[in-house]
Amino acid sequence: MMQLLLKNELRLYLRDGVLKAVFITMGILFIVSVVTGYHNFEMQQSQHAEATELSRLQWEQQGDKNPHSAAHYGTYAFRPVSVLTVFEPGIQPFTGVSLFLEAHTQNTARYSELEDRNPLARFGELSPTFIFLYLFPLLIIILGCRNLTSERENGTFRMMLAQGVSAGRLLRAKTAGLWLVTALLYLPFIVIGLIALLFTSPGSDTFFRFAVFTLSWFLYFGVFIHLSIFISARLRSSSVAFLSLLGFWMLSTLLMPRLISNISAEWHPVPNAAEFSIAIREDLERGIDGHNPYNVHTAAIRDSVLAAHGVESPDELPFNLGGYMLQIGEEYEKMVYDYHLARIAGLHDKQIGVYLATSVFSPSTLARQLSMKAAGTDLQADRDFYHAAEAYRLELVRELNEHLKVHAVGDQNFGFTAGYDFYKTNPTFQYDSPPLHFSGSGMASLLALQLIWLIGSFLPINLSSVYRNMQQGGTAS
Amino acid sequence: MLEANSLTKIYSGFTALSDLSLQVNEGEIYCLLGANGAGKSTTINLFLNFIEADSGTAYVNGLNVSEKPVESKKHITYIPENLSLYKNLSGLENLAFFCGLSGMKLDDAALRETLTAAGLQPDAADKKAGQYSKGMRQKVGIALAMARNTKVLLLDEPTSGLDPAASNEFAELLRKMRDQGAAVLMATHDLFRAKETGNKIGIMSNGKLVEEQPTSSLTHQQLERLYLSHLAN
Amino acid sequence: MIRHILYYELKKSLADRWLWIVSIILIATTATGLYEGHRLTEARLNSLEFVRTQEANFYASQLERLKQKEAGEIEIENWWQDPANPLVLSAFGAAGKHVVIEPGPFSVLAAGQSDIFPFYGKVRLTASQPLRDNAFENPIHKLNGKFDLAFVLVWLLPLIVIALGYNLRSSERESGTLSLLQSMPVPVNTVLRAKIIYRYALISIITLSCLFGGLLLFGVPVFSLSGLGLAATVLLYLGFWFLLCYLINLTETSSAVNAVLLFGAWITLLLIVPSLLNTIANALHPVPSRAVWVTERRAIGQEATQKQDELVETYFANHPQEVPEEDIPDYLEIWNARLIRADYVRERQQQAQLAFEQPVQAQKALVNRLKYLSPPMLFQSYLEKLSGNNADRLRNLDHKMMAFQNEWNDFFVTRLQRLEYLTPEDFDQIPSP
């Protein structure tokens, strides 16, 4: 019986001219987005590889200088480019591409892509995510609404009821039918995506991420499938049903994300750069300054080191006191920066918490976060990169200070320099984004919330008031 | 007052009306009878210029309706099968609105009087039209004809769905309008009402006017037999 | 006749719940957008106030110390602590002055690009740079965009127009009043036009009074040419959407079809066309990654370091030292070299910047032409420009900083090379942007 009903549903959908037109339009947009996105990805990837190589050469060939001067000279880390940005650029266009790594300071990444784009780029960029987030739900709404209201207005629903099929079974068949059609429409998009993916010979993690990405959007579509069936079955007038669904779409995709941005920025304000740097400066002044011999903390440590080795002057120490002090200073500075940056990360987490708390109004914000997590273009991924680069910075500076401490001893001390032979032995920064895990990444809670939406939107379809409404038939308006 | 000269209307191969000629004079009620799709509504729509005739002409008060659509409508009041009013406005406001559209300015008291004359309960005039029954809405239609003082009434099955009492009351009103000199063209299925109210009946079949008789020359039974015999063909 | 219809439209709509809902939505969203614009503008003004206070405190305290020094109240041990030394006042510690892009008078109107571009920067003898006040803003907020007035006007207003105008003719047919209307000696088009004019007037009045009332409340000078321009563009934009509604209403389609068509137009003009144009513009004029640019800049720096002796020699061949060789302190020699190198680097980097910006400018120029394809893009760009938070104005910070850098260097470098220390009176002469 269910099979018969489903077959009928499919036939109805596939003969729908509107469906074909909308689907073809979306398909073209999708292909354009993947092709241009892939082109951008390739360009960025090769440019970042080039820049990374150049930056390393610049480090190695910086000339003879004191290792600590080299630490001030610094080097660059460039954000990795993943093929998944073709599908979900996420926050990447808004975050800086280059991170300057130097002694004493933790910089923030600079130069977002968006700064150099045209001023209207923020209307949105065509990407598969854009199509899944905005356009696919609309297609589902149009399909669901047309199907149900036409059944009711033509009286065919009552005809079927008269054959002894229960209203509940019919509605479930309609739901299953819409799921099936959505899956069929979604399939070509997945296939095209996979083909694009295969061009880059990706690792298994990339496939896994792509699978989670496609699944998260499919779950999101499910919410709209259920709501389309429920609303158009429950409301008498087809135009009111349609407008209500569009209203929900608006609320979920456009209004709520912006509104929540306003609210969470208001509730959990982050400090501006000036406040931040002053807070850092104040804390730094309380601690050790490896450069300034007159700093009281520095003087105290120097005296205790001298006393421990039983010598009168730093020159008599078996190591370079400057290198030693600089490293202690560096570690203190790192502590200060870590503390203040963690404070900001905490505020960002609270802001994201507001998104989760208000996701009852918007399955779209949930789906977007899931999709960004899957593609590795969310805030967490950005932080991962930042922490890796920071760990590298600390290690590099430590190595430089150590070199100074060990080698700039005795008569070597004055005018000590290191050159190419040393700098080329310094570690290089290599970053591979961590593989996708469900635990501890917030992924599980996002998925759970999305499933709650999915089930929560299915339940009201089974209400008796909906059955009654369908049995009564509807008006034409 | 109303005159059709060999009107023909063809919808993509289907002849809705073929070579129809008829005339309705002042002080006359002409009832058009016929099965569904016989061409009754098409005739009325042609007089209203809702549709254009493929050949032939329709005249209202001597005006060619397709040449002077707006002018000719000044003489017509149309009451469709299911007369709808603006639900958010009261009967009085609806009447004032439609009168205004035909360029008439009447004060509320005059309009209220007209509504009462058309049979509407005085306290109903200020109720929202959304709460009106069909009979009450038809009365507002008649009131519109009275207020606008039009000499032509085009009625498309105005009594279908009315209970016999309301239907009788409506017929009363029509007779009153006729006596004041109106020319009424009414499409109807109600043979009894046609015989009782009309001066003349015309039977239509497949877009043709196949019979035209003054009602005085027929009994109820003769009319029914005549009607059925044309239907059989 | 039109007046007669308008009067009854008013009567009908006052009794219609729909109109009240729409009005409340319009008022609530306008208020929300206005508040957000106000919050963002205030935050920026606070930042500016903060850095200016810091700047003023620094120079006030140096002046105070200088006066104390001259009065013999304090002893200055080292040259780098001397409040009269040009370097101390132009390059060290908190020295330097802030070049600022102030929020414009209509800033509350649109957040524009203010969350991605810096709006102030500090100019010092070396290491001048724009300060990224928005560096710590959650990127997700930037991704989602702001619920500002521009969003309400560009995105939501058309939906309100559509909600009020999609079924003007079809609802008459569907409720059965159309046939009666058609039997009247008035063309139905006249009635339709009156209905459109009524809704146009109504929405215009509500929108403009909300908008201008709110702007006035936040002290925006609305009684100006810009205010007039804003009102005119809002009316034009509303007019465009009402015209679309009117055209759709001329067809014989049902309310549901009208709604789908108009909403489809909205999606097309606001979502699909802009994103497609954006993608095309980026494909035609791809902007290279800043990663390459960053390493290029660094190469310039490295080259300057290598050529330093040569650069210094050339410089002093053209600018003979004014102080006898033996009087030049060590630090001045170091700083001379550093400043000469910085000048060279600045000039070369500026050229590199121009080369890098070529595709940026080309993309911008292309979109500037293409935006005429979509009235919403046109309107958005107008609002951003009016708010002063458009990319062009904010990008100008670089140029302003560069110009002030020259002024700053002129003042301090000449004094430095003559070893001319500042007097308390000179403090008033220190250039300000």
JSON list of C-alpha atoms in Angstrom, two decimals, chain C residues 16-189:
[
{"chain": "C", "resi": 16, "resn": "ASP", "atom": "CA", "xyz": [-7.83, 44.70, 8.43]},
{"chain": "C", "resi": 17, "resn": "ARG", "atom": "CA", "xyz": [-5.59, 42.90, 10.92]},
{"chain": "C", "resi": 18, "resn": "TRP", "atom": "CA", "xyz": [-2.97, 42.29, 8.25]},
{"chain": "C", "resi": 19, "resn": "LEU", "atom": "CA", "xyz": [-2.14, 45.96, 7.92]},
{"chain": "C", "resi": 20, "resn": "TRP", "atom": "CA", "xyz": [-1.62, 46.34, 11.64]},
{"chain": "C", "resi": 21, "resn": "ILE", "atom": "CA", "xyz": [0.66, 43.30, 11.79]},
{"chain": "C", "resi": 22, "resn": "VAL", "atom": "CA", "xyz": [2.73, 44.62, 8.91]},
{"chain": "C", "resi": 23, "resn": "SER", "atom": "CA", "xyz": [2.98, 48.08, 10.47]},
{"chain": "C", "resi": 24, "resn": "ILE", "atom": "CA", "xyz": [4.10, 46.66, 13.79]},
{"chain": "C", "resi": 25, "resn": "ILE", "atom": "CA", "xyz": [6.73, 44.51, 12.08]},
{"chain": "C", "resi": 26, "resn": "LEU", "atom": "CA", "xyz": [7.95, 47.56, 10.17]},
{"chain": "C", "resi": 27, "resn": "ILE", "atom": "CA", "xyz": [8.19, 49.68, 13.31]},
{"chain": "C", "resi": 28, "resn": "ALA", "atom": "CA", "xyz": [9.84, 46.94, 15.38]},
{"chain": "C", "resi": 29, "resn": "THR", "atom": "CA", "xyz": [12.46, 46.08, 12.77]},
{"chain": "C", "resi": 30, "resn": "THR", "atom": "CA", "xyz": [13.27, 49.73, 12.12]},
{"chain": "C", "resi": 31, "resn": "ALA", "atom": "CA", "xyz": [13.76, 50.28, 15.83]},
{"chain": "C", "resi": 32, "resn": "THR", "atom": "CA", "xyz": [16.00, 47.20, 16.08]},
{"chain": "C", "resi": 33, "resn": "GLY", "atom": "CA", "xyz": [18.11, 48.30, 13.13]},
{"chain": "C", "resi": 34, "resn": "LEU", "atom": "CA", "xyz": [18.39, 51.81, 14.46]},
{"chain": "C", "resi": 35, "resn": "TYR", "atom": "CA", "xyz": [19.49, 50.58, 17.86]},
{"chain": "C", "resi": 36, "resn": "GLU", "atom": "CA", "xyz": [22.15, 48.33, 16.33]},
{"chain": "C", "resi": 37, "resn": "GLY", "atom": "CA", "xyz": [23.49, 51.19, 14.21]},
{"chain": "C", "resi": 38, "resn": "HIS", "atom": "CA", "xyz": [23.57, 53.37, 17.29]},
{"chain": "C", "resi": 39, "resn": "ARG", "atom": "CA", "xyz": [25.38, 50.70, 19.32]},
{"chain": "C", "resi": 40, "resn": "LEU", "atom": "CA", "xyz": [28.05, 50.22, 16.67]},
{"chain": "C", "resi": 41, "resn": "THR", "atom": "CA", "xyz": [28.57, 53.93, 16.19]},
{"chain": "C", "resi": 42, "resn": "GLU", "atom": "CA", "xyz": [28.82, 54.50, 19.93]},
{"chain": "C", "resi": 43, "resn": "ALA", "atom": "CA", "xyz": [31.38, 51.71, 20.26]},
{"chain": "C", "resi": 44, "resn": "ARG", "atom": "CA", "xyz": [33.51, 53.34, 17.59]},
{"chain": "C", "resi": 45, "resn": "LEU", "atom": "CA", "xyz": [33.21, 56.78, 19.13]},
{"chain": "C", "resi": 46, "resn": "ASN", "atom": "CA", "xyz": [34.21, 55.29, 22.49]},
{"chain": "C", "resi": 47, "resn": "SER", "atom": "CA", "xyz": [37.28, 53.69, 20.96]},
{"chain": "C", "resi": 48, "resn": "LEU", "atom": "CA", "xyz": [38.30, 56.96, 19.37]},
{"chain": "C", "resi": 49, "resn": "GLU", "atom": "CA", "xyz": [37.69, 58.83, 22.60]},
{"chain": "C", "resi": 50, "resn": "PHE", "atom": "CA", "xyz": [39.83, 56.26, 24.40]},
{"chain": "C", "resi": 51, "resn": "VAL", "atom": "CA", "xyz": [42.84, 56.46, 22.10]},
{"chain": "C", "resi": 52, "resn": "ARG", "atom": "CA", "xyz": [42.63, 60.22, 21.90]},
{"chain": "C", "resi": 53, "resn": "THR", "atom": "CA", "xyz": [42.68, 60.46, 25.66]},
{"chain": "C", "resi": 54, "resn": "GLN", "atom": "CA", "xyz": [45.72, 58.20, 25.74]},
{"chain": "C", "resi": 55, "resn": "GLU", "atom": "CA", "xyz": [47.39, 60.35, 23.12]},
{"chain": "C", "resi": 56, "resn": "ALA", "atom": "CA", "xyz": [46.59, 63.61, 24.91]},
{"chain": "C", "resi": 57, "resn": "ASN", "atom": "CA", "xyz": [47.75, 62.19, 28.26]},
{"chain": "C", "resi": 58, "resn": "PHE", "atom": "CA", "xyz": [51.07, 61.17, 26.78]},
{"chain": "C", "resi": 59, "resn": "TYR", "atom": "CA", "xyz": [51.86, 64.60, 25.36]},
{"chain": "C", "resi": 60, "resn": "ALA", "atom": "CA", "xyz": [50.54, 66.38, 28.44]},
{"chain": "C", "resi": 61, "resn": "SER", "atom": "CA", "xyz": [52.75, 64.31, 30.71]},
{"chain": "C", "resi": 62, "resn": "GLN", "atom": "CA", "xyz": [55.81, 64.86, 28.50]},
{"chain": "C", "resi": 63, "resn": "LEU", "atom": "CA", "xyz": [55.13, 68.59, 28.49]},
{"chain": "C", "resi": 64, "resn": "GLU", "atom": "CA", "xyz": [54.81, 68.53, 32.24]},
{"chain": "C", "resi": 65, "resn": "ARG", "atom": "CA", "xyz": [58.13, 66.71, 32.59]},
{"chain": "C", "resi": 66, "resn": "LEU", "atom": "CA", "xyz": [59.79, 69.13, 30.20]},
{"chain": "C", "resi": 67, "resn": "LYS", "atom": "CA", "xyz": [58.61, 72.07, 32.27]},
{"chain": "C", "resi": 68, "resn": "GLN", "atom": "CA", "xyz": [59.83, 70.36, 35.43]},
{"chain": "C", "resi": 69, "resn": "LYS", "atom": "CA", "xyz": [63.15, 69.69, 33.75]},
{"chain": "C", "resi": 70, "resn": "GLU", "atom": "CA", "xyz": [63.53, 73.31, 32.71]},
{"chain": "C", "resi": 71, "resn": "ALA", "atom": "CA", "xyz": [62.62, 74.46, 36.19]},
{"chain": "C", "resi": 72, "resn": "GLY", "atom": "CA", "xyz": [65.29, 72.12, 37.47]},
{"chain": "C", "resi": 73, "resn": "GLU", "atom": "CA", "xyz": [62.81, 70.05, 39.46]},
{"chain": "C", "resi": 74, "resn": "ILE", "atom": "CA", "xyz": [63.79, 66.75, 37.87]},
{"chain": "C", "resi": 75, "resn": "GLU", "atom": "CA", "xyz": [66.97, 65.28, 36.46]},
{"chain": "C", "resi": 76, "resn": "ILE", "atom": "CA", "xyz": [66.83, 63.37, 33.19]},
{"chain": "C", "resi": 77, "resn": "GLU", "atom": "CA", "xyz": [69.37, 60.52, 33.25]},
{"chain": "C", "resi": 78, "resn": "ASN", "atom": "CA", "xyz": [69.21, 59.15, 29.71]},
{"chain": "C", "resi": 79, "resn": "TRP", "atom": "CA", "xyz": [68.60, 60.65, 26.32]},
{"chain": "C", "resi": 80, "resn": "TRP", "atom": "CA", "xyz": [65.75, 58.21, 25.65]},
{"chain": "C", "resi": 81, "resn": "GLN", "atom": "CA", "xyz": [63.87, 59.57, 28.62]},
{"chain": "C", "resi": 82, "resn": "ASP", "atom": "CA", "xyz": [64.30, 63.22, 27.67]},
{"chain": "C", "resi": 83, "resn": "PRO", "atom": "CA", "xyz": [60.89, 64.79, 26.95]},
{"chain": "C", "resi": 84, "resn": "ALA", "atom": "CA", "xyz": [62.55, 67.32, 24.66]},
{"chain": "C", "resi": 85, "resn": "ASN", "atom": "CA", "xyz": [64.17, 64.73, 22.39]},
{"chain": "C", "resi": 86, "resn": "PRO", "atom": "CA", "xyz": [62.32, 64.54, 19.05]},
{"chain": "C", "resi": 87, "resn": "LEU", "atom": "CA", "xyz": [62.63, 60.75, 19.04]},
{"chain": "C", "resi": 88, "resn": "VAL", "atom": "CA", "xyz": [60.98, 60.42, 22.43]},
{"chain": "C", "resi": 89, "resn": "LEU", "atom": "CA", "xyz": [58.05, 62.46, 21.17]},
{"chain": "C", "resi": 90, "resn": "SER", "atom": "CA", "xyz": [57.70, 60.77, 17.80]},
{"chain": "C", "resi": 91, "resn": "ALA", "atom": "CA", "xyz": [58.82, 57.17, 17.96]},
{"chain": "C", "resi": 92, "resn": "PHE", "atom": "CA", "xyz": [59.05, 55.78, 21.46]},
{"chain": "C", "resi": 93, "resn": "GLY", "atom": "CA", "xyz": [56.51, 54.25, 23.81]},
{"chain": "C", "resi": 94, "resn": "ALA", "atom": "CA", "xyz": [53.07, 55.78, 23.45]},
{"chain": "C", "resi": 95, "resn": "ALA", "atom": "CA", "xyz": [54.30, 58.55, 21.13]},
{"chain": "C", "resi": 96, "resn": "GLY", "atom": "CA", "xyz": [52.54, 59.14, 17.85]},
{"chain": "C", "resi": 97, "resn": "LYS", "atom": "CA", "xyz": [49.21, 60.50, 16.73]},
{"chain": "C", "resi": 98, "resn": "HIS", "atom": "CA", "xyz": [46.07, 58.80, 15.57]},
{"chain": "C", "resi": 99, "resn": "VAL", "atom": "CA", "xyz": [44.71, 59.31, 12.11]},
{"chain": "C", "resi": 100, "resn": "VAL", "atom": "CA", "xyz": [41.01, 58.66, 12.20]},
{"chain": "C", "resi": 101, "resn": "ILE", "atom": "CA", "xyz": [38.09, 58.00, 9.91]},
{"chain": "C", "resi": 102, "resn": "GLU", "atom": "CA", "xyz": [35.28, 59.45, 12.00]},
{"chain": "C", "resi": 103, "resn": "PRO", "atom": "CA", "xyz": [31.85, 57.84, 11.80]},
{"chain": "C", "resi": 104, "resn": "GLY", "atom": "CA", "xyz": [29.85, 60.03, 9.43]},
{"chain": "C", "resi": 105, "resn": "PRO", "atom": "CA", "xyz": [26.69, 61.85, 10.53]},
{"chain": "C", "resi": 106, "resn": "PHE", "atom": "CA", "xyz": [24.55, 59.08, 9.02]},
{"chain": "C", "resi": 107, "resn": "SER", "atom": "CA", "xyz": [26.66, 56.29, 10.48]},
{"chain": "C", "resi": 108, "resn": "VAL", "atom": "CA", "xyz": [23.72, 54.70, 12.31]},
{"chain": "C", "resi": 109, "resn": "LEU", "atom": "CA", "xyz": [22.16, 53.94, 8.94]},
{"chain": "C", "resi": 110, "resn": "ALA", "atom": "CA", "xyz": [24.44, 51.08, 7.94]},
{"chain": "C", "resi": 111, "resn": "ALA", "atom": "CA", "xyz": [27.24, 49.10, 9.53]},
{"chain": "C", "resi": 112, "resn": "GLY", "atom": "CA", "xyz": [28.65, 48.71, 6.06]},
{"chain": "C", "resi": 113, "resn": "GLN", "atom": "CA", "xyz": [32.23, 47.50, 6.01]},
{"chain": "C", "resi": 114, "resn": "SER", "atom": "CA", "xyz": [33.09, 49.02, 9.38]},
{"chain": "C", "resi": 115, "resn": "ASP", "atom": "CA", "xyz": [33.57, 45.59, 10.91]},
{"chain": "C", "resi": 116, "resn": "ILE", "atom": "CA", "xyz": [36.34, 44.53, 8.53]},
{"chain": "C", "resi": 117, "resn": "PHE", "atom": "CA", "xyz": [38.26, 47.73, 7.87]},
{"chain": "C", "resi": 118, "resn": "PRO", "atom": "CA", "xyz": [40.28, 49.60, 10.49]},
{"chain": "C", "resi": 119, "resn": "PHE", "atom": "CA", "xyz": [38.98, 53.08, 11.16]},
{"chain": "C", "resi": 120, "resn": "TYR", "atom": "CA", "xyz": [42.00, 54.57, 12.88]},
{"chain": "C", "resi": 121, "resn": "GLY", "atom": "CA", "xyz": [45.73, 54.11, 12.83]},
{"chain": "C", "resi": 122, "resn": "LYS", "atom": "CA", "xyz": [48.74, 55.42, 14.67]},
{"chain": "C", "resi": 123, "resn": "VAL", "atom": "CA", "xyz": [51.41, 57.39, 12.88]},
{"chain": "C", "resi": 124, "resn": "ARG", "atom": "CA", "xyz": [54.92, 57.27, 14.37]},
{"chain": "C", "resi": 125, "resn": "LEU", "atom": "CA", "xyz": [58.33, 57.79, 12.86]},
{"chain": "C", "resi": 126, "resn": "THR", "atom": "CA", "xyz": [58.50, 54.07, 12.09]},
{"chain": "C", "resi": 127, "resn": "ALA", "atom": "CA", "xyz": [56.07, 51.19, 12.39]},
{"chain": "C", "resi": 128, "resn": "SER", "atom": "CA", "xyz": [53.00, 53.28, 11.70]},
{"chain": "C", "resi": 129, "resn": "GLN", "atom": "CA", "xyz": [50.04, 51.05, 11.26]},
{"chain": "C", "resi": 130, "resn": "PRO", "atom": "CA", "xyz": [46.28, 50.90, 11.15]},
{"chain": "C", "resi": 131, "resn": "LEU", "atom": "CA", "xyz": [44.86, 49.49, 14.37]},
{"chain": "C", "resi": 132, "resn": "ARG", "atom": "CA", "xyz": [42.40, 46.69, 14.00]},
{"chain": "C", "resi": 133, "resn": "ASP", "atom": "CA", "xyz": [39.81, 47.62, 16.52]},
{"chain": "C", "resi": 134, "resn": "ASN", "atom": "CA", "xyz": [37.45, 44.98, 15.19]},
{"chain": "C", "resi": 135, "resn": "ALA", "atom": "CA", "xyz": [40.08, 42.22, 15.23]},
{"chain": "C", "resi": 136, "resn": "PHE", "atom": "CA", "xyz": [38.40, 40.51, 18.14]},
{"chain": "C", "resi": 137, "resn": "GLU", "atom": "CA", "xyz": [34.88, 40.63, 16.83]},
{"chain": "C", "resi": 138, "resn": "ASN", "atom": "CA", "xyz": [33.44, 37.16, 16.41]},
{"chain": "C", "resi": 139, "resn": "PRO", "atom": "CA", "xyz": [33.88, 36.27, 12.72]},
{"chain": "C", "resi": 140, "resn": "ILE", "atom": "CA", "xyz": [30.51, 34.55, 12.83]},
{"chain": "C", "resi": 141, "resn": "HIS", "atom": "CA", "xyz": [28.93, 37.94, 13.42]},
{"chain": "C", "resi": 142, "resn": "LYS", "atom": "CA", "xyz": [30.73, 39.26, 10.38]},
{"chain": "C", "resi": 143, "resn": "LEU", "atom": "CA", "xyz": [29.56, 36.25, 8.39]},
{"chain": "C", "resi": 144, "resn": "ASN", "atom": "CA", "xyz": [25.93, 36.66, 9.39]},
{"chain": "C", "resi": 145, "resn": "GLY", "atom": "CA", "xyz": [25.91, 40.40, 8.89]},
{"chain": "C", "resi": 146, "resn": "LYS", "atom": "CA", "xyz": [24.27, 43.03, 11.00]},
{"chain": "C", "resi": 147, "resn": "PHE", "atom": "CA", "xyz": [20.60, 43.68, 11.57]},
{"chain": "C", "resi": 148, "resn": "ASP", "atom": "CA", "xyz": [21.02, 47.36, 10.75]},
{"chain": "C", "resi": 149, "resn": "LEU", "atom": "CA", "xyz": [18.72, 49.89, 9.12]},
{"chain": "C", "resi": 150, "resn": "ALA", "atom": "CA", "xyz": [20.18, 49.13, 5.72]},
{"chain": "C", "resi": 151, "resn": "PHE", "atom": "CA", "xyz": [19.14, 45.49, 6.17]},
{"chain": "C", "resi": 152, "resn": "VAL", "atom": "CA", "xyz": [15.63, 46.52, 7.14]},
{"chain": "C", "resi": 153, "resn": "LEU", "atom": "CA", "xyz": [15.32, 48.90, 4.22]},
{"chain": "C", "resi": 154, "resn": "VAL", "atom": "CA", "xyz": [16.97, 46.81, 1.54]},
{"chain": "C", "resi": 155, "resn": "TRP", "atom": "CA", "xyz": [15.80, 43.32, 2.52]},
{"chain": "C", "resi": 156, "resn": "LEU", "atom": "CA", "xyz": [12.65, 43.57, 4.61]},
{"chain": "C", "resi": 157, "resn": "LEU", "atom": "CA", "xyz": [10.88, 46.57, 3.13]},
{"chain": "C", "resi": 158, "resn": "PRO", "atom": "CA", "xyz": [10.30, 44.85, -0.25]},
{"chain": "C", "resi": 159, "resn": "LEU", "atom": "CA", "xyz": [8.74, 41.89, 1.56]},
{"chain": "C", "resi": 160, "resn": "ILE", "atom": "CA", "xyz": [6.34, 44.21, 3.30]},
{"chain": "C", "resi": 161, "resn": "VAL", "atom": "CA", "xyz": [5.47, 45.79, -0.03]},
{"chain": "C", "resi": 162, "resn": "ILE", "atom": "CA", "xyz": [4.89, 42.33, -1.49]},
{"chain": "C", "resi": 163, "resn": "ALA", "atom": "CA", "xyz": [2.81, 41.25, 1.50]},
{"chain": "C", "resi": 164, "resn": "LEU", "atom": "CA", "xyz": [0.51, 44.24, 0.99]},
{"chain": "C", "resi": 165, "resn": "GLY", "atom": "CA", "xyz": [0.40, 44.25, -2.76]},
{"chain": "C", "resi": 166, "resn": "TYR", "atom": "CA", "xyz": [0.60, 40.75, -4.16]},
{"chain": "C", "resi": 167, "resn": "ASN", "atom": "CA", "xyz": [-3.13, 40.11, -4.36]},
{"chain": "C", "resi": 168, "resn": "LEU", "atom": "CA", "xyz": [-4.75, 43.45, -5.12]},
{"chain": "C", "resi": 169, "resn": "ARG", "atom": "CA", "xyz": [-6.63, 42.15, -8.14]},
{"chain": "C", "resi": 170, "resn": "SER", "atom": "CA", "xyz": [-6.60, 38.44, -7.46]},
{"chain": "C", "resi": 171, "resn": "SER", "atom": "CA", "xyz": [-8.15, 38.86, -4.01]},
{"chain": "C", "resi": 172, "resn": "GLU", "atom": "CA", "xyz": [-11.02, 40.81, -5.57]},
{"chain": "C", "resi": 173, "resn": "ARG", "atom": "CA", "xyz": [-11.57, 37.91, -7.91]},
{"chain": "C", "resi": 174, "resn": "GLU", "atom": "CA", "xyz": [-11.14, 35.26, -5.26]},
{"chain": "C", "resi": 175, "resn": "SER", "atom": "CA", "xyz": [-13.54, 36.98, -2.87]},
{"chain": "C", "resi": 176, "resn": "GLY", "atom": "CA", "xyz": [-16.01, 37.56, -5.72]},
{"chain": "C", "resi": 177, "resn": "THR", "atom": "CA", "xyz": [-16.11, 41.34, -5.69]},
{"chain": "C", "resi": 178, "resn": "LEU", "atom": "CA", "xyz": [-14.27, 41.64, -8.99]},
{"chain": "C", "resi": 179, "resn": "SER", "atom": "CA", "xyz": [-17.32, 40.97, -11.16]},
{"chain": "C", "resi": 180, "resn": "LEU", "atom": "CA", "xyz": [-19.32, 43.64, -9.40]},
{"chain": "C", "resi": 181, "resn": "LEU", "atom": "CA", "xyz": [-16.37, 46.00, -9.76]},
{"chain": "C", "resi": 182, "resn": "GLN", "atom": "CA", "xyz": [-16.13, 45.22, -13.45]},
{"chain": "C", "resi": 183, "resn": "SER", "atom": "CA", "xyz": [-19.79, 45.98, -13.96]},
{"chain": "C", "resi": 184, "resn": "MET", "atom": "CA", "xyz": [-19.20, 49.50, -12.69]},
{"chain": "C", "resi": 185, "resn": "PRO", "atom": "CA", "xyz": [-18.64, 52.32, -15.17]},
{"chain": "C", "resi": 186, "resn": "VAL", "atom": "CA", "xyz": [-14.99, 52.61, -14.06]},
{"chain": "C", "resi": 187, "resn": "PRO", "atom": "CA", "xyz": [-12.10, 50.69, -15.59]},
{"chain": "C", "resi": 188, "resn": "VAL", "atom": "CA", "xyz": [-10.81, 48.13, -13.10]},
{"chain": "C", "resi": 189, "resn": "ASN", "atom": "CA", "xyz": [-7.32, 49.47, -13.74]}
]
